[in-house]
Amino acid sequence: MQELNEFLLDLGPVWGISIVLVITLLVSFIYNRIIGRYISRESQRDKDHTSLQFMRHVGTALIYLIGLAFALSQIPSLRSMGHSLLAGAGILSVVVGLAAQQSLGNLFSGIMIVIFKPFRINDRITIQNITGFVEDIDLRQVVIRDFENNRVIIPNSLVNTEVIVNNQMKDPKICNMLKIGIGYSSNIDLAFQIIKDEALNHPLVIDNRSPEDIEAGKPMVMLRVVDLADSSVNLMAWIWTKNKTDGFSMMCDLRKSIKERFDREGIEIPFPQRTVTFAKSDVDK
């Protein structure tokens, strides 16, 4: 490294900086291409590539830091700073400067996220009432894509101190709870049968029962009366899907199909009604 620096000094500042710039960009490009291939390969195998993605950002930052040190070494007034960086003595100063701006805290938080893996790239998470899919984890921040296709940028240090809901950690399956109110004069057993038929016929529903549950006769769709409200008998169905996205689609479909079946079978779904009575004024009298 010392020999390379002396060679660049012999060429002069302009040529030296130009060569450093070209080499830095070339090394960064090659490094990112290599890591990018590994990430693509892991994605095709449906494996977690969060660590590779984070390492990509760390490696790129180090390459540019070394390139900056070489470039500073070509400028006479900044040569001592460049030499200090290359020798390693100036790295502590850089770290202290970063810490003063809370950047070091974000870096360490990012490392903790990668090591302990509370979530991975492409996981669906909820943090600070923000729900979306994790797109990237870099040295400073986590990038979340929400359902409106916005990119929400959250600093790593904040992520590390917040409560995170991970919908896909270990087991992405979800139990969807469908609540429907029917009139007091409606047939509860018929309503249960309609809900059960529509749920079991939906293509996105899954059977989450264990062999023991099946042997014990536990139903695939659990149905219960959960409340006797002021104007309705509230029914609840527990229906499983393989993930939350499928669950949302299924619930929308079921609300429509169940409403149509209820209408045909004479099952009433109550709704609030208000009777307004106008008092007669003295003029009317």
CSV table of C-alpha atoms in Angstrom, one decimal:
chain,number,residue,atom,x,y,z
A,1,MET,CA,0.0,0.0,0.0
A,2,GLN,CA,2.9,2.3,0.8
A,3,GLU,CA,4.5,1.5,-2.6
A,4,LEU,CA,1.3,2.3,-4.4
A,5,ASN,CA,1.0,5.6,-2.6
A,6,GLU,CA,4.6,6.6,-3.5
A,7,PHE,CA,3.9,5.7,-7.2
A,8,LEU,CA,0.8,7.9,-7.2
A,9,LEU,CA,2.8,10.8,-5.6
A,10,ASP,CA,5.4,10.6,-8.4
A,11,LEU,CA,2.6,11.2,-11.0
A,12,GLY,CA,1.4,14.4,-9.5
A,13,PRO,CA,-1.8,15.4,-7.7
A,14,VAL,CA,-4.1,15.6,-10.8
A,15,TRP,CA,-3.1,12.3,-12.2
A,16,GLY,CA,-2.9,10.7,-8.8
A,17,ILE,CA,-6.4,11.7,-7.8
A,18,SER,CA,-7.7,10.7,-11.2
A,19,ILE,CA,-6.2,7.2,-11.0
A,20,VAL,CA,-7.5,6.8,-7.4
A,21,LEU,CA,-11.0,7.8,-8.5
A,22,VAL,CA,-11.0,5.3,-11.4
A,23,ILE,CA,-9.6,2.5,-9.2
A,24,THR,CA,-12.1,3.2,-6.4
A,25,LEU,CA,-15.1,3.2,-8.7
A,26,LEU,CA,-13.8,0.0,-10.5
A,27,VAL,CA,-13.2,-1.9,-7.3
A,28,SER,CA,-16.6,-0.8,-5.9
A,29,PHE,CA,-18.3,-1.9,-9.2
A,30,ILE,CA,-16.7,-5.3,-9.1
A,31,TYR,CA,-17.4,-5.8,-5.4
A,32,ASN,CA,-21.1,-4.9,-5.8
A,33,ARG,CA,-21.4,-7.2,-8.9
A,34,ILE,CA,-20.0,-10.1,-7.0
A,35,ILE,CA,-22.2,-9.6,-3.9
A,36,GLY,CA,-25.2,-8.9,-6.2
A,37,ARG,CA,-24.8,-12.3,-7.9
A,38,TYR,CA,-24.7,-14.0,-4.5
A,39,ILE,CA,-27.8,-12.1,-3.4
A,40,SER,CA,-29.7,-13.0,-6.6
A,41,ARG,CA,-28.7,-16.7,-6.1
A,42,GLU,CA,-29.9,-16.7,-2.5
A,43,SER,CA,-33.2,-15.0,-3.6
A,44,GLN,CA,-33.8,-17.7,-6.2
A,45,ARG,CA,-33.3,-20.4,-3.6
A,46,ASP,CA,-35.7,-18.5,-1.3
A,47,LYS,CA,-33.0,-18.0,1.3
A,48,ASP,CA,-32.4,-15.1,3.6
A,49,HIS,CA,-29.9,-12.6,2.1
A,50,THR,CA,-30.2,-9.9,4.7
A,51,SER,CA,-26.6,-10.4,5.9
A,52,LEU,CA,-25.2,-10.2,2.3
A,53,GLN,CA,-27.2,-7.0,1.7
A,54,PHE,CA,-25.8,-5.4,4.8
A,55,MET,CA,-22.2,-6.6,4.0
A,56,ARG,CA,-22.6,-5.0,0.6
A,57,HIS,CA,-23.2,-1.6,2.1
A,58,VAL,CA,-20.3,-2.0,4.7
A,59,GLY,CA,-17.9,-3.2,2.0
A,60,THR,CA,-18.8,-0.3,-0.3
A,61,ALA,CA,-18.3,2.2,2.5
A,62,LEU,CA,-14.9,0.8,3.3
A,63,ILE,CA,-13.8,0.9,-0.4
A,64,TYR,CA,-14.7,4.6,-0.6
A,65,LEU,CA,-13.1,5.4,2.7
A,66,ILE,CA,-9.8,3.8,1.5
A,67,GLY,CA,-10.2,5.7,-1.8
A,68,LEU,CA,-10.7,8.9,0.0
A,69,ALA,CA,-7.5,8.3,2.1
A,70,PHE,CA,-5.5,7.8,-1.1
A,71,ALA,CA,-6.9,10.9,-2.7
A,72,LEU,CA,-6.1,13.0,0.3
A,73,SER,CA,-2.6,11.7,0.2
A,74,GLN,CA,-2.1,13.3,-3.2
A,75,ILE,CA,-2.8,16.8,-2.0
A,76,PRO,CA,0.2,18.3,-0.2
A,77,SER,CA,-1.8,20.2,2.4
A,78,LEU,CA,-3.9,17.2,3.3
A,79,ARG,CA,-1.2,14.5,2.9
A,80,SER,CA,-0.7,13.9,6.7
A,81,MET,CA,-4.5,13.3,7.1
A,82,GLY,CA,-4.4,10.8,4.2
A,83,HIS,CA,-1.4,9.0,5.7
A,84,SER,CA,-3.1,8.8,9.1
A,85,LEU,CA,-6.1,7.2,7.5
A,86,LEU,CA,-4.1,4.7,5.6
A,87,ALA,CA,-2.0,3.9,8.7
A,88,GLY,CA,-5.1,3.4,10.8
A,89,ALA,CA,-4.3,6.1,13.3
A,90,GLY,CA,-7.0,8.5,12.0
A,91,ILE,CA,-9.8,5.9,11.9
A,92,LEU,CA,-10.5,6.6,15.6
A,93,SER,CA,-11.0,10.3,14.8
A,94,VAL,CA,-13.5,9.4,12.1
A,95,VAL,CA,-15.3,7.1,14.5
A,96,VAL,CA,-15.6,9.8,17.1
A,97,GLY,CA,-16.9,12.2,14.5
A,98,LEU,CA,-19.5,9.8,13.4
A,99,ALA,CA,-20.6,9.0,17.0
A,100,ALA,CA,-21.1,12.7,17.6
A,101,GLN,CA,-23.6,12.7,14.8
A,102,GLN,CA,-25.3,9.5,16.0
A,103,SER,CA,-24.2,7.8,12.8
A,104,LEU,CA,-22.1,5.3,14.8
A,105,GLY,CA,-25.2,4.4,16.8
A,106,ASN,CA,-27.1,3.7,13.6
A,107,LEU,CA,-24.2,1.5,12.3
A,108,PHE,CA,-24.0,-0.6,15.5
A,109,SER,CA,-27.8,-0.9,15.5
A,110,GLY,CA,-27.7,-2.1,11.9
A,111,ILE,CA,-25.1,-4.7,12.9
A,112,MET,CA,-27.3,-5.9,15.7
A,113,ILE,CA,-30.3,-6.2,13.4
A,114,VAL,CA,-28.3,-8.3,11.0
A,115,ILE,CA,-26.9,-10.5,13.8
A,116,PHE,CA,-30.1,-11.1,15.8
A,117,LYS,CA,-32.4,-11.0,12.8
A,118,PRO,CA,-35.7,-9.6,14.2
A,119,PHE,CA,-36.7,-9.4,10.6
A,120,ARG,CA,-35.2,-10.1,7.2
A,121,ILE,CA,-35.4,-8.6,3.7
A,122,ASN,CA,-38.9,-9.0,2.2
A,123,ASP,CA,-40.5,-9.6,5.7
A,124,ARG,CA,-43.8,-7.9,6.4
A,125,ILE,CA,-43.4,-5.9,9.7
A,126,THR,CA,-45.2,-3.2,11.7
A,127,ILE,CA,-43.2,-0.6,13.6
A,128,GLN,CA,-44.5,2.7,15.0
A,129,ASN,CA,-47.9,2.0,13.3
A,130,ILE,CA,-46.2,1.7,9.9
A,131,THR,CA,-46.8,-1.6,8.2
A,132,GLY,CA,-44.9,-2.7,5.0
A,133,PHE,CA,-42.2,-4.9,3.5
A,134,VAL,CA,-38.5,-4.6,4.4
A,135,GLU,CA,-36.7,-3.6,1.2
A,136,ASP,CA,-33.2,-2.8,2.5
A,137,ILE,CA,-31.0,-2.5,5.6
A,138,ASP,CA,-27.9,-0.4,5.2
A,139,LEU,CA,-25.4,1.3,7.5
A,140,ARG,CA,-27.8,4.0,8.6
A,141,GLN,CA,-31.4,3.0,8.0
A,142,VAL,CA,-34.1,0.4,7.3
A,143,VAL,CA,-36.2,1.0,4.2
A,144,ILE,CA,-39.8,-0.2,4.3
A,145,ARG,CA,-42.2,-0.2,1.4
A,146,ASP,CA,-45.8,0.3,2.5
A,147,PHE,CA,-49.0,-0.7,0.8
A,148,GLU,CA,-49.3,2.6,-1.1
A,149,ASN,CA,-45.8,1.9,-2.5
A,150,ASN,CA,-44.2,4.7,-0.4
A,151,ARG,CA,-40.6,4.1,1.0
A,152,VAL,CA,-40.5,4.8,4.7
A,153,ILE,CA,-37.0,5.5,6.0
A,154,ILE,CA,-36.4,4.6,9.6
A,155,PRO,CA,-33.0,5.1,11.3
A,156,ASN,CA,-31.4,1.8,12.6
A,157,SER,CA,-31.1,3.2,16.2
A,158,LEU,CA,-34.8,3.9,16.3
A,159,VAL,CA,-35.7,0.4,14.9
A,160,ASN,CA,-33.5,-1.1,17.6
A,161,THR,CA,-35.5,0.5,20.4
A,162,GLU,CA,-39.0,0.0,19.1
A,163,VAL,CA,-41.5,-2.9,19.4
A,164,ILE,CA,-41.6,-4.7,16.1
A,165,VAL,CA,-44.4,-7.0,14.9
A,166,ASN,CA,-43.1,-9.5,12.4
A,167,ASN,CA,-45.9,-11.2,10.5
A,168,GLN,CA,-43.5,-13.7,8.7
A,169,MET,CA,-41.0,-14.7,11.4
A,170,LYS,CA,-40.7,-18.5,11.5
A,171,ASP,CA,-44.4,-19.0,10.7
A,172,PRO,CA,-46.1,-16.7,8.2
A,173,LYS,CA,-49.5,-18.4,8.5
A,174,ILE,CA,-52.3,-16.3,10.0
A,175,CYS,CA,-55.6,-16.9,11.6
A,176,ASN,CA,-58.2,-14.5,10.2
A,177,MET,CA,-61.1,-13.6,12.5
A,178,LEU,CA,-64.3,-12.9,10.6
A,179,LYS,CA,-67.0,-11.2,12.7
A,180,ILE,CA,-70.6,-10.9,11.4
A,181,GLY,CA,-73.8,-9.8,13.2
A,182,ILE,CA,-77.2,-11.3,12.3
A,183,GLY,CA,-80.7,-10.5,13.5
A,184,TYR,CA,-82.2,-12.1,16.6
A,185,SER,CA,-84.9,-13.7,14.5
A,186,SER,CA,-82.4,-15.2,12.1
A,187,ASN,CA,-81.4,-18.9,12.1
A,188,ILE,CA,-78.0,-19.2,13.8
A,189,ASP,CA,-77.3,-22.7,12.6
A,190,LEU,CA,-78.1,-21.8,9.0
A,191,ALA,CA,-75.8,-18.7,9.3
A,192,PHE,CA,-73.0,-20.9,10.6
A,193,GLN,CA,-73.4,-23.4,7.7
A,194,ILE,CA,-73.3,-20.6,5.1
A,195,ILE,CA,-70.1,-19.1,6.6
A,196,LYS,CA,-68.5,-22.5,6.8
A,197,ASP,CA,-69.4,-23.4,3.2
A,198,GLU,CA,-68.2,-20.1,1.8
A,199,ALA,CA,-64.9,-20.3,3.8
A,200,LEU,CA,-64.1,-24.0,2.9
A,201,ASN,CA,-64.8,-23.3,-0.8
A,202,HIS,CA,-62.4,-20.4,-1.0
A,203,PRO,CA,-59.1,-21.2,-2.8
A,204,LEU,CA,-56.9,-19.4,-0.3
A,205,VAL,CA,-58.0,-21.1,2.9
A,206,ILE,CA,-55.6,-23.7,4.4
A,207,ASP,CA,-56.0,-26.5,6.9
A,208,ASN,CA,-53.9,-25.6,10.0
A,209,ARG,CA,-55.0,-28.6,12.1
A,210,SER,CA,-52.5,-31.1,13.4
A,211,PRO,CA,-53.1,-34.8,13.0
A,212,GLU,CA,-54.3,-34.9,16.6
A,213,ASP,CA,-56.8,-32.1,15.9
A,214,ILE,CA,-58.2,-33.9,12.9
A,215,GLU,CA,-58.5,-37.2,14.9
A,216,ALA,CA,-60.3,-35.3,17.7
A,217,GLY,CA,-62.8,-33.9,15.2
A,218,LYS,CA,-61.7,-30.3,15.4
A,219,PRO,CA,-63.3,-28.4,12.5
A,220,MET,CA,-61.2,-26.7,9.9
A,221,VAL,CA,-63.2,-23.5,10.4
A,222,MET,CA,-64.0,-22.7,14.0
A,223,LEU,CA,-67.4,-20.9,14.5
A,224,ARG,CA,-68.7,-19.4,17.7
A,225,VAL,CA,-71.4,-16.9,19.0
A,226,VAL,CA,-69.2,-14.3,20.6
A,227,ASP,CA,-71.7,-11.6,21.7
A,228,LEU,CA,-75.4,-10.9,22.2
A,229,ALA,CA,-75.4,-7.2,21.3
A,230,ASP,CA,-78.2,-4.6,21.4
A,231,SER,CA,-79.5,-5.3,17.9
A,232,SER,CA,-77.5,-8.3,16.7
A,233,VAL,CA,-76.2,-11.8,17.5
A,234,ASN,CA,-72.5,-11.5,16.7
A,235,LEU,CA,-70.8,-14.6,15.1
A,236,MET,CA,-67.1,-15.2,14.8
A,237,ALA,CA,-65.2,-17.5,12.4
A,238,TRP,CA,-61.6,-18.4,12.6
A,239,ILE,CA,-60.1,-19.1,9.2
A,240,TRP,CA,-56.5,-19.8,8.3
A,241,THR,CA,-54.4,-18.6,5.3
A,242,LYS,CA,-50.8,-19.1,4.5
A,243,ASN,CA,-49.9,-15.4,5.0
A,244,LYS,CA,-51.5,-12.0,5.8
A,245,THR,CA,-51.8,-10.9,2.1
A,246,ASP,CA,-53.8,-14.0,1.3
A,247,GLY,CA,-55.9,-13.4,4.4
A,248,PHE,CA,-56.8,-9.9,3.3
A,249,SER,CA,-57.9,-11.0,-0.1
A,250,MET,CA,-59.9,-14.0,1.3
A,251,MET,CA,-61.7,-11.8,3.9
A,252,CYS,CA,-62.8,-9.3,1.2
A,253,ASP,CA,-64.1,-12.2,-0.9
A,254,LEU,CA,-65.9,-13.9,2.0
A,255,ARG,CA,-67.7,-10.7,3.1
A,256,LYS,CA,-69.1,-10.3,-0.4
A,257,SER,CA,-70.1,-14.0,-0.9
A,258,ILE,CA,-71.5,-14.4,2.6
A,259,LYS,CA,-73.6,-11.2,2.3
A,260,GLU,CA,-75.0,-12.6,-1.0
A,261,ARG,CA,-75.8,-16.0,0.5
A,262,PHE,CA,-77.4,-14.3,3.5
A,263,ASP,CA,-79.7,-12.3,1.2
A,264,ARG,CA,-80.8,-15.4,-0.7
A,265,GLU,CA,-81.4,-17.5,2.5
A,266,GLY,CA,-83.2,-14.8,4.4
A,267,ILE,CA,-80.5,-14.2,7.1
A,268,GLU,CA,-80.8,-10.6,8.3
A,269,ILE,CA,-77.7,-8.4,8.9
A,270,PRO,CA,-79.0,-5.6,11.2
A,271,PHE,CA,-78.0,-2.0,10.7
A,272,PRO,CA,-78.5,1.1,12.9
A,273,GLN,CA,-81.9,2.7,12.4
A,274,ARG,CA,-83.1,6.0,13.8
A,275,THR,CA,-86.6,7.4,14.2
A,276,VAL,CA,-86.8,11.2,14.2
A,277,THR,CA,-89.9,12.8,15.7
A,278,PHE,CA,-90.5,16.5,15.2
A,279,ALA,CA,-92.3,18.4,18.0
A,280,LYS,CA,-95.1,20.7,17.0
A,281,SER,CA,-94.3,24.4,17.6
A,282,ASP,CA,-96.8,27.0,19.0
A,283,VAL,CA,-97.2,28.4,15.5
A,284,ASP,CA,-98.4,25.0,14.1
A,285,LYS,CA,-100.9,24.8,16.9
